[in-house]
Amino acid sequence: MPTPLYFGGASDAAERVAAKHVDVYLAWGEPPSMVAPRLARMRELAAAQGRSLRFGIRLHSITRDRAKDAWAETDRFLEELPDHLVETAQRSLARSESVGQQRMRSLHGGSAADLVVSPNLWAGYGLVRGGAGTTLVGSHAEVADRIEEYHELGFDEFIMSGHPHIEEAYAFGEGVLPILRRRGLVDALPAKRVPTPSVAYAPINAR
């Protein structure tokens, strides 16, 4: 079986390439209201080529037993974030010609004033980080709800990460994955398998 080809890009040219050649089209974690029209457009472009696509999405996560503890981590991040670092990063990101980066930056406009861009979706990392800058934040159940919502839009593959990596990997693996398994969205672990704590790739069962 051929290895599937993954590809991401938000420009018109990238979308045409994806529609014609790739197996899985990847997007950064835009709010559902922004990303749903993209999926519809990609389905149309692929259908015009006599093809169909699967979809994947790239997100960070901050998940805790209690939602308020997860949101406290976003407050701590912002409190420790120097203004000059944000200004330097935003000047650089504003010069980017990447359509995807422009869409990420449009979520916050370089300001920390309003970073909750959709329920449980926080854009704070995008103040200083290029690329995927949005984070699912909340209780384990809330983060699972948002993942299920994205799945209902058409995303079957999820690339997840967190900061710091190991700690957030454990939080996601111990808190969110069991909920997704109970909902039938992630396969049960094989018998005698010992999972490795790394958040990198989480396939959601296709419909």
PDB file of C-alpha atoms in Angstrom:
ATOM      1  CA  MET A   1       0.000   0.000   0.000  1.00  0.00           C
ATOM      2  CA  PRO A   2       1.504   3.370  -0.956  1.00  0.00           C
ATOM      3  CA  THR A   3       2.498   5.714   1.843  1.00  0.00           C
ATOM      4  CA  PRO A   4      -0.133   8.493   2.078  1.00  0.00           C
ATOM      5  CA  LEU A   5       1.022  11.982   1.184  1.00  0.00           C
ATOM      6  CA  TYR A   6       0.297  14.769   3.682  1.00  0.00           C
ATOM      7  CA  PHE A   7       0.372  18.415   2.631  1.00  0.00           C
ATOM      8  CA  GLY A   8      -0.725  21.778   3.993  1.00  0.00           C
ATOM      9  CA  GLY A   9      -1.094  25.215   2.482  1.00  0.00           C
ATOM     10  CA  ALA A  10      -3.741  27.922   2.498  1.00  0.00           C
ATOM     11  CA  SER A  11      -2.895  29.777  -0.706  1.00  0.00           C
ATOM     12  CA  ASP A  12      -4.863  29.210  -3.904  1.00  0.00           C
ATOM     13  CA  ALA A  13      -1.850  27.526  -5.479  1.00  0.00           C
ATOM     14  CA  ALA A  14      -1.362  25.212  -2.498  1.00  0.00           C
ATOM     15  CA  GLU A  15      -5.022  24.240  -2.505  1.00  0.00           C
ATOM     16  CA  ARG A  16      -4.870  23.341  -6.199  1.00  0.00           C
ATOM     17  CA  VAL A  17      -1.768  21.207  -5.650  1.00  0.00           C
ATOM     18  CA  ALA A  18      -3.415  19.444  -2.714  1.00  0.00           C
ATOM     19  CA  ALA A  19      -6.616  18.769  -4.632  1.00  0.00           C
ATOM     20  CA  LYS A  20      -4.666  17.158  -7.453  1.00  0.00           C
ATOM     21  CA  HIS A  21      -1.940  15.228  -5.679  1.00  0.00           C
ATOM     22  CA  VAL A  22      -2.213  14.617  -1.931  1.00  0.00           C
ATOM     23  CA  ASP A  23      -4.063  12.145   0.268  1.00  0.00           C
ATOM     24  CA  VAL A  24      -4.436  14.190   3.468  1.00  0.00           C
ATOM     25  CA  TYR A  25      -4.820  17.954   3.436  1.00  0.00           C
ATOM     26  CA  LEU A  26      -3.570  19.634   6.618  1.00  0.00           C
ATOM     27  CA  ALA A  27      -4.760  22.846   8.249  1.00  0.00           C
ATOM     28  CA  TRP A  28      -3.687  24.827  11.276  1.00  0.00           C
ATOM     29  CA  GLY A  29      -6.174  25.151  14.118  1.00  0.00           C
ATOM     30  CA  GLU A  30      -8.503  27.852  12.893  1.00  0.00           C
ATOM     31  CA  PRO A  31     -11.927  28.289  14.513  1.00  0.00           C
ATOM     32  CA  PRO A  32     -14.579  25.985  13.042  1.00  0.00           C
ATOM     33  CA  SER A  33     -16.315  28.946  11.401  1.00  0.00           C
ATOM     34  CA  MET A  34     -13.112  29.748   9.481  1.00  0.00           C
ATOM     35  CA  VAL A  35     -11.955  26.284   8.597  1.00  0.00           C
ATOM     36  CA  ALA A  36     -15.301  24.754   7.538  1.00  0.00           C
ATOM     37  CA  PRO A  37     -15.474  26.794   4.292  1.00  0.00           C
ATOM     38  CA  ARG A  38     -11.922  25.695   3.484  1.00  0.00           C
ATOM     39  CA  LEU A  39     -12.874  22.041   3.786  1.00  0.00           C
ATOM     40  CA  ALA A  40     -15.903  22.584   1.568  1.00  0.00           C
ATOM     41  CA  ARG A  41     -13.729  24.328  -1.026  1.00  0.00           C
ATOM     42  CA  MET A  42     -11.110  21.554  -0.905  1.00  0.00           C
ATOM     43  CA  ARG A  43     -13.773  18.891  -1.396  1.00  0.00           C
ATOM     44  CA  GLU A  44     -15.000  20.738  -4.485  1.00  0.00           C
ATOM     45  CA  LEU A  45     -11.483  21.159  -5.891  1.00  0.00           C
ATOM     46  CA  ALA A  46     -10.679  17.497  -5.313  1.00  0.00           C
ATOM     47  CA  ALA A  47     -13.978  16.354  -6.834  1.00  0.00           C
ATOM     48  CA  ALA A  48     -13.161  18.368  -9.957  1.00  0.00           C
ATOM     49  CA  GLN A  49     -10.035  16.204 -10.223  1.00  0.00           C
ATOM     50  CA  GLY A  50     -12.046  13.028  -9.728  1.00  0.00           C
ATOM     51  CA  ARG A  51     -10.531  12.596  -6.286  1.00  0.00           C
ATOM     52  CA  SER A  52     -11.414  12.798  -2.600  1.00  0.00           C
ATOM     53  CA  LEU A  53      -9.324  13.983   0.337  1.00  0.00           C
ATOM     54  CA  ARG A  54      -8.933  13.214   4.002  1.00  0.00           C
ATOM     55  CA  PHE A  55      -8.262  16.094   6.376  1.00  0.00           C
ATOM     56  CA  GLY A  56      -5.926  16.677   9.305  1.00  0.00           C
ATOM     57  CA  ILE A  57      -5.522  19.565  11.729  1.00  0.00           C
ATOM     58  CA  ARG A  58      -2.616  20.842  13.848  1.00  0.00           C
ATOM     59  CA  LEU A  59      -3.351  22.075  17.370  1.00  0.00           C
ATOM     60  CA  HIS A  60      -1.715  22.562  20.757  1.00  0.00           C
ATOM     61  CA  SER A  61      -3.521  21.599  23.944  1.00  0.00           C
ATOM     62  CA  ILE A  62      -3.628  22.640  27.592  1.00  0.00           C
ATOM     63  CA  THR A  63      -5.928  20.247  29.405  1.00  0.00           C
ATOM     64  CA  ARG A  64      -6.510  19.702  33.120  1.00  0.00           C
ATOM     65  CA  ASP A  65      -9.037  17.988  35.391  1.00  0.00           C
ATOM     66  CA  ARG A  66     -10.641  21.401  35.952  1.00  0.00           C
ATOM     67  CA  ALA A  67     -11.073  23.995  33.237  1.00  0.00           C
ATOM     68  CA  LYS A  68      -9.993  26.836  35.513  1.00  0.00           C
ATOM     69  CA  ASP A  69      -6.621  25.158  36.049  1.00  0.00           C
ATOM     70  CA  ALA A  70      -6.072  24.908  32.302  1.00  0.00           C
ATOM     71  CA  TRP A  71      -6.937  28.569  31.767  1.00  0.00           C
ATOM     72  CA  ALA A  72      -4.639  29.495  34.647  1.00  0.00           C
ATOM     73  CA  GLU A  73      -1.784  28.168  32.508  1.00  0.00           C
ATOM     74  CA  THR A  74      -2.662  30.626  29.739  1.00  0.00           C
ATOM     75  CA  ASP A  75      -2.634  33.463  32.292  1.00  0.00           C
ATOM     76  CA  ARG A  76       0.753  32.337  33.564  1.00  0.00           C
ATOM     77  CA  PHE A  77       2.131  32.242  30.029  1.00  0.00           C
ATOM     78  CA  LEU A  78       0.992  35.792  29.316  1.00  0.00           C
ATOM     79  CA  GLU A  79       2.263  37.102  32.667  1.00  0.00           C
ATOM     80  CA  GLU A  80       5.736  35.779  31.904  1.00  0.00           C
ATOM     81  CA  LEU A  81       5.730  36.954  28.281  1.00  0.00           C
ATOM     82  CA  PRO A  82       7.789  40.145  27.770  1.00  0.00           C
ATOM     83  CA  ASP A  83       6.099  42.819  25.652  1.00  0.00           C
ATOM     84  CA  HIS A  84       9.249  43.331  23.591  1.00  0.00           C
ATOM     85  CA  LEU A  85       9.250  39.642  22.608  1.00  0.00           C
ATOM     86  CA  VAL A  86       5.685  39.931  21.297  1.00  0.00           C
ATOM     87  CA  GLU A  87       6.527  43.116  19.399  1.00  0.00           C
ATOM     88  CA  THR A  88       9.609  41.563  17.796  1.00  0.00           C
ATOM     89  CA  ALA A  89       7.778  38.388  16.831  1.00  0.00           C
ATOM     90  CA  GLN A  90       4.785  40.252  15.422  1.00  0.00           C
ATOM     91  CA  ARG A  91       6.951  42.541  13.292  1.00  0.00           C
ATOM     92  CA  SER A  92       8.544  39.454  11.771  1.00  0.00           C
ATOM     93  CA  LEU A  93       5.276  37.571  11.307  1.00  0.00           C
ATOM     94  CA  ALA A  94       3.590  40.611   9.745  1.00  0.00           C
ATOM     95  CA  ARG A  95       6.132  40.422   6.911  1.00  0.00           C
ATOM     96  CA  SER A  96       5.313  36.796   6.150  1.00  0.00           C
ATOM     97  CA  GLU A  97       3.841  36.097   2.729  1.00  0.00           C
ATOM     98  CA  SER A  98       2.316  32.848   3.956  1.00  0.00           C
ATOM     99  CA  VAL A  99      -1.470  32.916   3.608  1.00  0.00           C
ATOM    100  CA  GLY A 100      -1.762  30.438   6.460  1.00  0.00           C
ATOM    101  CA  GLN A 101       0.338  32.656   8.688  1.00  0.00           C
ATOM    102  CA  GLN A 102      -1.757  35.682   7.779  1.00  0.00           C
ATOM    103  CA  ARG A 103      -4.883  33.746   8.752  1.00  0.00           C
ATOM    104  CA  MET A 104      -3.327  32.761  12.082  1.00  0.00           C
ATOM    105  CA  ARG A 105      -2.297  36.348  12.773  1.00  0.00           C
ATOM    106  CA  SER A 106      -5.784  37.628  11.936  1.00  0.00           C
ATOM    107  CA  LEU A 107      -7.102  35.770  14.976  1.00  0.00           C
ATOM    108  CA  HIS A 108      -5.403  38.160  17.404  1.00  0.00           C
ATOM    109  CA  GLY A 109      -3.944  41.004  15.319  1.00  0.00           C
ATOM    110  CA  GLY A 110      -0.802  40.984  17.415  1.00  0.00           C
ATOM    111  CA  SER A 111      -2.673  41.929  20.598  1.00  0.00           C
ATOM    112  CA  ALA A 112      -3.248  39.952  23.783  1.00  0.00           C
ATOM    113  CA  ALA A 113      -6.532  41.768  24.417  1.00  0.00           C
ATOM    114  CA  ASP A 114      -8.844  39.004  23.175  1.00  0.00           C
ATOM    115  CA  LEU A 115      -7.195  35.645  22.587  1.00  0.00           C
ATOM    116  CA  VAL A 116     -10.194  33.316  22.993  1.00  0.00           C
ATOM    117  CA  VAL A 117     -11.193  33.044  19.349  1.00  0.00           C
ATOM    118  CA  SER A 118     -13.763  30.234  19.658  1.00  0.00           C
ATOM    119  CA  PRO A 119     -15.011  28.117  22.555  1.00  0.00           C
ATOM    120  CA  ASN A 120     -11.931  26.566  24.221  1.00  0.00           C
ATOM    121  CA  LEU A 121      -9.683  27.819  21.406  1.00  0.00           C
ATOM    122  CA  TRP A 122      -6.928  30.189  22.525  1.00  0.00           C
ATOM    123  CA  ALA A 123      -4.569  32.052  20.175  1.00  0.00           C
ATOM    124  CA  GLY A 124      -1.927  33.093  22.700  1.00  0.00           C
ATOM    125  CA  TYR A 125       0.986  31.062  21.382  1.00  0.00           C
ATOM    126  CA  GLY A 126       0.537  32.804  18.046  1.00  0.00           C
ATOM    127  CA  LEU A 127       1.738  36.045  19.646  1.00  0.00           C
ATOM    128  CA  VAL A 128       5.305  34.747  19.571  1.00  0.00           C
ATOM    129  CA  ARG A 129       5.188  31.586  17.473  1.00  0.00           C
ATOM    130  CA  GLY A 130       4.990  31.249  13.747  1.00  0.00           C
ATOM    131  CA  GLY A 131       2.911  28.474  12.239  1.00  0.00           C
ATOM    132  CA  ALA A 132       0.260  26.718  14.286  1.00  0.00           C
ATOM    133  CA  GLY A 133      -0.571  29.187  17.052  1.00  0.00           C
ATOM    134  CA  THR A 134      -3.863  28.003  18.526  1.00  0.00           C
ATOM    135  CA  THR A 135      -4.489  25.823  21.548  1.00  0.00           C
ATOM    136  CA  LEU A 136      -7.413  23.797  22.832  1.00  0.00           C
ATOM    137  CA  VAL A 137      -7.786  24.833  26.484  1.00  0.00           C
ATOM    138  CA  GLY A 138     -10.113  23.427  29.108  1.00  0.00           C
ATOM    139  CA  SER A 139     -11.080  20.377  31.082  1.00  0.00           C
ATOM    140  CA  HIS A 140     -10.412  16.987  29.546  1.00  0.00           C
ATOM    141  CA  ALA A 141     -14.068  16.675  28.570  1.00  0.00           C
ATOM    142  CA  GLU A 142     -14.128  20.141  26.989  1.00  0.00           C
ATOM    143  CA  VAL A 143     -11.019  19.448  24.907  1.00  0.00           C
ATOM    144  CA  ALA A 144     -12.536  16.120  23.831  1.00  0.00           C
ATOM    145  CA  ASP A 145     -15.735  17.969  22.878  1.00  0.00           C
ATOM    146  CA  ARG A 146     -13.817  20.363  20.644  1.00  0.00           C
ATOM    147  CA  ILE A 147     -11.910  17.519  18.997  1.00  0.00           C
ATOM    148  CA  GLU A 148     -15.220  15.784  18.325  1.00  0.00           C
ATOM    149  CA  GLU A 149     -16.558  19.039  16.862  1.00  0.00           C
ATOM    150  CA  TYR A 150     -13.630  19.269  14.461  1.00  0.00           C
ATOM    151  CA  HIS A 151     -14.128  15.620  13.597  1.00  0.00           C
ATOM    152  CA  GLU A 152     -17.744  16.317  12.698  1.00  0.00           C
ATOM    153  CA  LEU A 153     -16.499  18.988  10.280  1.00  0.00           C
ATOM    154  CA  GLY A 154     -14.448  16.329   8.514  1.00  0.00           C
ATOM    155  CA  PHE A 155     -11.094  16.079  10.288  1.00  0.00           C
ATOM    156  CA  ASP A 156      -9.984  12.501  10.869  1.00  0.00           C
ATOM    157  CA  GLU A 157      -6.338  13.083  11.792  1.00  0.00           C
ATOM    158  CA  PHE A 158      -5.105  15.315  14.607  1.00  0.00           C
ATOM    159  CA  ILE A 159      -1.525  16.462  15.188  1.00  0.00           C
ATOM    160  CA  MET A 160      -1.324  17.581  18.808  1.00  0.00           C
ATOM    161  CA  SER A 161       1.430  19.139  20.902  1.00  0.00           C
ATOM    162  CA  GLY A 162       1.885  21.129  24.098  1.00  0.00           C
ATOM    163  CA  HIS A 163       4.371  23.148  26.136  1.00  0.00           C
ATOM    164  CA  PRO A 164       6.236  21.738  27.939  1.00  0.00           C
ATOM    165  CA  HIS A 165       5.974  18.729  25.657  1.00  0.00           C
ATOM    166  CA  ILE A 166       6.235  15.815  28.092  1.00  0.00           C
ATOM    167  CA  GLU A 167       3.946  17.286  30.743  1.00  0.00           C
ATOM    168  CA  GLU A 168       1.220  18.188  28.276  1.00  0.00           C
ATOM    169  CA  ALA A 169       1.601  14.830  26.552  1.00  0.00           C
ATOM    170  CA  TYR A 170       0.819  13.077  29.823  1.00  0.00           C
ATOM    171  CA  ALA A 171      -2.107  15.413  30.522  1.00  0.00           C
ATOM    172  CA  PHE A 172      -3.606  14.750  27.086  1.00  0.00           C
ATOM    173  CA  GLY A 173      -2.854  11.029  27.087  1.00  0.00           C
ATOM    174  CA  GLU A 174      -4.226  10.420  30.571  1.00  0.00           C
ATOM    175  CA  GLY A 175      -7.131  12.864  30.439  1.00  0.00           C
ATOM    176  CA  VAL A 176      -8.422  13.305  26.902  1.00  0.00           C
ATOM    177  CA  LEU A 177      -7.619  10.073  25.070  1.00  0.00           C
ATOM    178  CA  PRO A 178      -9.684   7.869  27.421  1.00  0.00           C
ATOM    179  CA  ILE A 179     -12.716  10.074  26.764  1.00  0.00           C
ATOM    180  CA  LEU A 180     -12.198   9.859  23.009  1.00  0.00           C
ATOM    181  CA  ARG A 181     -11.877   6.076  23.299  1.00  0.00           C
ATOM    182  CA  ARG A 182     -15.119   5.827  25.264  1.00  0.00           C
ATOM    183  CA  ARG A 183     -16.831   7.821  22.522  1.00  0.00           C
ATOM    184  CA  GLY A 184     -15.468   5.442  19.885  1.00  0.00           C
ATOM    185  CA  LEU A 185     -13.344   8.134  18.247  1.00  0.00           C
ATOM    186  CA  VAL A 186      -9.975   6.533  18.987  1.00  0.00           C
ATOM    187  CA  ASP A 187      -9.252   2.813  18.890  1.00  0.00           C
ATOM    188  CA  ALA A 188      -8.745   0.997  22.171  1.00  0.00           C
ATOM    189  CA  LEU A 189      -5.155   0.195  23.076  1.00  0.00           C
ATOM    190  CA  PRO A 190      -4.032  -3.297  22.033  1.00  0.00           C
ATOM    191  CA  ALA A 191      -3.590  -5.751  24.865  1.00  0.00           C
ATOM    192  CA  LYS A 192      -0.229  -5.603  26.692  1.00  0.00           C
ATOM    193  CA  ARG A 193       0.777  -2.404  24.936  1.00  0.00           C
ATOM    194  CA  VAL A 194       2.519   0.213  27.079  1.00  0.00           C
ATOM    195  CA  PRO A 195       1.885   3.654  25.557  1.00  0.00           C
ATOM    196  CA  THR A 196       4.787   6.066  25.098  1.00  0.00           C
ATOM    197  CA  PRO A 197       4.085   9.562  26.435  1.00  0.00           C
ATOM    198  CA  SER A 198       4.486  11.696  23.350  1.00  0.00           C
ATOM    199  CA  VAL A 199       1.849  13.927  21.816  1.00  0.00           C
ATOM    200  CA  ALA A 200       2.461  13.975  18.101  1.00  0.00           C
ATOM    201  CA  TYR A 201      -0.254  12.278  16.110  1.00  0.00           C
ATOM    202  CA  ALA A 202      -3.769  11.172  17.042  1.00  0.00           C
ATOM    203  CA  PRO A 203      -5.852   9.561  14.293  1.00  0.00           C
ATOM    204  CA  ILE A 204      -9.580   9.854  14.820  1.00  0.00           C
ATOM    205  CA  ASN A 205     -11.706   7.019  13.501  1.00  0.00           C
ATOM    206  CA  ALA A 206     -13.146   7.986  10.145  1.00  0.00           C
ATOM    207  CA  ARG A 207     -16.877   7.923   9.691  1.00  0.00           C
TER     208      ARG A 207
END
